[in-house]
Amino acid sequence: MIVDCGVYSEGLRHDLPKDPETVARTIGADQEAFGWVGLYEPSEAELARVQELFGLHPLAVEDALEPHQRPKVERYDDSFVMVLRTLWYVDAEDAVETGQVSIFVGRRYVVTVRHGEGAPLTTARQDLEDRAAVLGHGPAAVLWAICDSIVDGYETVAEAVEVDVDEVETSVFSPERTSDAERIYTLKREVLEMRRAIAPLREPIEAFAHGAVPGISHEAAPFFRDVADHVIRVSDQTEALDTLLSSALNAHLARVSVQQNDDMRRISAWVAIAAAPTMIAGVYGMNFHNMPELRWHYGYYAVVALMVVTCTSMYAGFRKAGWLGPS
Amino acid sequence: MIVDCGVYSEGLRHDLPKDPETVARTIGADQEAFGWVGLYEPSEAELARVQELFGLHPLAVEDALEPHQRPKVERYDDSFVMVLRTLWYVDAEDAVETGQVSIFVGRRYVVTVRHGEGAPLTTARQDLEDRAAVLGHGPAAVLWAICDSIVDGYETVAEAVEVDVDEVETSVFSPERTSDAERIYTLKREVLEMRRAIAPLREPIEAFAHGAVPGISHEAAPFFRDVADHVIRVSDQTEALDTLLSSALNAHLARVSVQQNDDMRRISAWVAIAAAPTMIAGVYGMNFHNMPELRWHYGYYAVVALMVVTCTSMYAGFRKAGWLGPS
Amino acid sequence: MIVDCGVYSEGLRHDLPKDPETVARTIGADQEAFGWVGLYEPSEAELARVQELFGLHPLAVEDALEPHQRPKVERYDDSFVMVLRTLWYVDAEDAVETGQVSIFVGRRYVVTVRHGEGAPLTTARQDLEDRAAVLGHGPAAVLWAICDSIVDGYETVAEAVEVDVDEVETSVFSPERTSDAERIYTLKREVLEMRRAIAPLREPIEAFAHGAVPGISHEAAPFFRDVADHVIRVSDQTEALDTLLSSALNAHLARVSVQQNDDMRRISAWVAIAAAPTMIAGVYGMNFHNMPELRWHYGYYAVVALMVVTCTSMYAGFRKAGWLGPS
Amino acid sequence: MIVDCGVYSEGLRHDLPKDPETVARTIGADQEAFGWVGLYEPSEAELARVQELFGLHPLAVEDALEPHQRPKVERYDDSFVMVLRTLWYVDAEDAVETGQVSIFVGRRYVVTVRHGEGAPLTTARQDLEDRAAVLGHGPAAVLWAICDSIVDGYETVAEAVEVDVDEVETSVFSPERTSDAERIYTLKREVLEMRRAIAPLREPIEAFAHGAVPGISHEAAPFFRDVADHVIRVSDQTEALDTLLSSALNAHLARVSVQQNDDMRRISAWVAIAAAPTMIAGVYGMNFHNMPELRWHYGYYAVVALMVVTCTSMYAGFRKAGWLGPS
Amino acid sequence: MIVDCGVYSEGLRHDLPKDPETVARTIGADQEAFGWVGLYEPSEAELARVQELFGLHPLAVEDALEPHQRPKVERYDDSFVMVLRTLWYVDAEDAVETGQVSIFVGRRYVVTVRHGEGAPLTTARQDLEDRAAVLGHGPAAVLWAICDSIVDGYETVAEAVEVDVDEVETSVFSPERTSDAERIYTLKREVLEMRRAIAPLREPIEAFAHGAVPGISHEAAPFFRDVADHVIRVSDQTEALDTLLSSALNAHLARVSVQQNDDMRRISAWVAIAAAPTMIAGVYGMNFHNMPELRWHYGYYAVVALMVVTCTSMYAGFRKAGWLGPS
């Protein structure tokens, strides 16, 4: 689907029909203008049409059709293609979902191809159209705006996952018995997914930030430096989350062992308390002819009292030793 | 076994007898043509025959006879040899098997030596013969076609293993008692096997992609970039699978501990419930002469009722505390 | 809040009103002087006012407002901005807290923006004002004094955490039953926090130390080398603490297992000791008509003696085997 | 001990007395010849004699006397010394033993000093003397022949250890109870020993392979490339074995936990089955006057039947729940 | 404390009073001589006196006063300072202790400042004074002699720790129950201490060995190469010890689990053996009127025999199944 097509010069949008052909024609005629064509999950035909108009490289176009690319920057003569993965957090499932944005950057055009939900580029476009000064930098400004918006998305997701990690921590160390292994594992999996989306971005965005990419002007570099900074920060944050989750799993294991030990001692204490009267009763259940106690008038009461005393003092002893307390 | 021998010029196959001698003779005469000789698990004699015709390096030929080489690229003056490991997945055994393809690339010839099943090069050859434009690039095109087909094989295998990992995950976190350690270990072993096949490829294919290898023309580079990209992606994927399997083993350990604790508490609860009536029965089994309850008319029924009440309330208590539930 | 504003030349402070406008005016007039403006959690308006006076880069100013930046050095033409994280230890909570200091360094001015408690820069300023020789080096001296004071803070925190780690170690290996997993985990988390504050500093401070940054004179380099040295030392120390905590968690797990085993054997020994008289009593509780012992005059006493002897010798046996001792 | 001394020119051995003095004299006279002196655990005097004849560096000679050097290549003006560790597998003890070979390579001589069993260089010498073409390359050929023979030894050892790892794997996952921790640990120790012998070789042999060492001719490089390839392969193999052993230890731990759980449930099931008749017997062992069942003529048989039915149905229930099966 | 002060030329010591002033005066007068001043835990005043005489850098002097520096080499114009940590093993406590040696190396002087026990430099000085040829190389020779002596100390410590690791290994795998976690943890801590002392030395000593440091002559390089070699070897050894200790802790955990399982089965077997006669006794303790066995003349004896047979055959069965053996 073709979402939006705009031609810009001196930071302002031309009032033109929104189709790629108009864009191509206009930038062909006006050397100061550049175009931005935005596609969302385009059909092969739509993409082929745009490819022909702007002379996009066939291999890059193939990649843009498949929504499971690795983040990367590929250069072709005087243009390059950047592939980014978008991340968003689905509250209902506590899951991190991924999409893809391919950005074809030429001297005077930008073509964006988006797959999946998350990071709607229309917002990025509107924000940019409101900032004529920035937009005046041309395709680099568009590239920056998109990267910035996607990387902001990473930070939102990282914060949501951090909240989940805090929850799982609280659960691990709560006095209640919990089985947190699955939750920790699932979170590790999400964090791994995030790292695979974010880590490969570090290098190309730092290249932009150092002005090492033709087409990115020297003035644009500080803006990309800001994005690079966010990428590094969110990348460090996911590493830290990963480390925390590993430690949390180990701590969970240690806690389960300690709880098991506590339970075992509590159970054993009760078994011992129950075994004592049973043993005493067994003794006075023996059938010896000559057992004087049996004939005592208050023998029975004395033995029951003995049982109660034994159990009570055992209970007190175990309590004191911490075998029955919440320890 | 000599599988196929072809001579190509301008993207088309010459109609000639399929033996290496014809190939050598034709490319000797026609400066525009190049030959492709395909061998499958050749005898030493067959390979020696081909070696003499094309002047292959003796050490490289030795390597091509042994099917347990490490993936690598070795350069000799104006030719080089690439060794790749092929991977395929045997559904019946849930196992990853490995084979080997050695590719001798000279200026005007390609000799391929394949060991083991997987990645049948005949398909790669047919696909390539159908694309005259690509085939026109000469030996580099053949090298690309083979690399592409083998790396596609890696992705197929990685997906099959990913399915296995998903299964083992489901099993680890299923409420049933499972002993997943062996399955996880076996999968780790397969993933290790995959990594040993894939990881050493990264560097040489990226060298091709950057046009840093003589004999790989500048136009061919983007194609190898595409292959390099797939290699990196599948390499990242196997790393991720490895990490997941380690976490899954730890999670399995945590789950077993939790289950053991649950079982211990359930068992203990039942032991306690059984111990109560035994203790009561013991008391009324004592032989004291003066035990008024024994003489009560409904004493026995009262005690049995007491037993039932005790057991029932204990059962209710344990149930509430979660010692008997599925927790 | 504007904390302090000073103009310095030849190592001495001018006696002037403390507002940024005066600073800007004075250094505009006197080519030998430089100014130092210190802000603490400034409002956007305050920072904008200072930004205009000294021509600070808008992106750097944006970063200085947000208190969650990553440590870094960003260069802009003839000025640069350094962001450091401050660390301090809250005794009451055994927790490491973090703040932030942004330092804008131009040719003849320094602007510092601090967030959070810890590392009060007023002390650093006073110390520096007392050392005219050092202060004579200009903005580099101010930068050094601040870095030095913050890195000293890292060492104080690292020592406090090391004390905590020693405590947790003692607890892990004490004969008492302890559940140290949570404490170890929390410490790991703090150490991770510290590493994220310290590790990214290594590279930029080493750049200062090698005189690789314009504006840092050759004579100032050894001072930064000293700071770099402290950063490396405290960074190594936190790595070591992290490694120790991982080992401590594993050792804790091993200890819990050993204790559980000890408990199980102690409990089992007592169960066995109690089971023996119960079994003997059961035998003499049988109702056979012909059981000669039952008719013996001292049968009952003999059996009770047998019970005592059995229990005592079992007790002695278990004691000797180490099943009842503190092992 | 001086094992063998030979003088070679044009790939052939001169027929001369086997003492180092003759070698030194002959190569002094004949500019085309080179000598190879082989020593086995030489006395200090023997080595000093050879040192003087060929002018070996005193520090290198010191190293050659101590049999616990790290693998390395040290260069001195126009000669260099290579130290390799030899590995061999002692079947009787399932242990990897290490020895040492120091190779002094000058322009026209090779002096080898061997310590420990394994890699007898006489075989390497004989093989080389049979290949005049190779031997014609001079000292580089000797160096290659020794490296090749020692690295072949590494592969033999690695295969023997791989067999041990396979055995321990089978043992870990066998249904029998095994205590594999010690075996796994011992294997890890051997693998560590192997890695310490092999890993430091990678770099110097690759330097030979790239012809970066003076004295190694360009034609010899492919031969060293072959050796380098084997070193990398066996080094990768030991890394993989190490990873597998770590996983195997974790898997063993998981298996022990699962088995413990299985045992606990089986034991508990039997305890429960035994507790039921005990409880029933207790009830009918009570001494109430009014217990109608006691007076029933078939009461006893009914109760025994009840016990049997209870036990049988409990057995069936546990069996079905998998508490008694081999699960 | 000033330990010793010497002036040397041409490898021989001048016969002069042992105070720093004499040294400074003599080397000021005699261009061929160099001085070596040795301090042990000097007071600030002593060090200030020496600093003034030889013009040592104030920051380096500050570092030399604090005994907790990180190993490093700092260069100042035509001099440099090396800081090394000394290690020694205290047998009585099985502990590794650390000290510090700072070496100020100028063109014609060496000043050494030692803290803590271990590596007494007087021995190094005497050895060196006995080797005029080596001492003739000037300050570099002194530096080498000290490094060599300190690194020899590392090897002694590493061997002592290796003995401890061997002991703990034996203990882990002994059939006795041991609680090795604390010992392993303590050893890990010592090894970590060693690594922090040794690892940072690798780089600067290798720089000396490659002659990359001004003031270290080309002839001295092989000697430093020898030291560098020892540093690498002992550094590898400590890494290996660390890896072994981690594996040993895991193996200990596995062993404890296996032992717990063995104990549990042994305990359960005995519980079962005791439960059988209790159950039988319970049956014949029931009070049914019609229980023919009770009236049999040898009923009692038969039942006791039944109990004995049951217990014996259960014992034999458990023994055979390995539940009672040492397994």
PDB file of C-alpha atoms in Angstrom, chain B residues 63 94 102 116 206 223:
ATOM      1  CA  ASP B  63      41.835 -31.691   1.251  1.00  0.00           C
ATOM      2  CA  ASP B  94      15.812 -35.118  14.481  1.00  0.00           C
ATOM      3  CA  SER B 102      35.117 -28.048  -2.268  1.00  0.00           C
ATOM      4  CA  GLY B 116      27.627 -36.464   1.594  1.00  0.00           C
ATOM      5  CA  GLU B 206      32.451 -10.982   3.512  1.00  0.00           C
ATOM      6  CA  PHE B 223      25.347 -10.834  -4.872  1.00  0.00           C
TER       7      PHE B 223
END
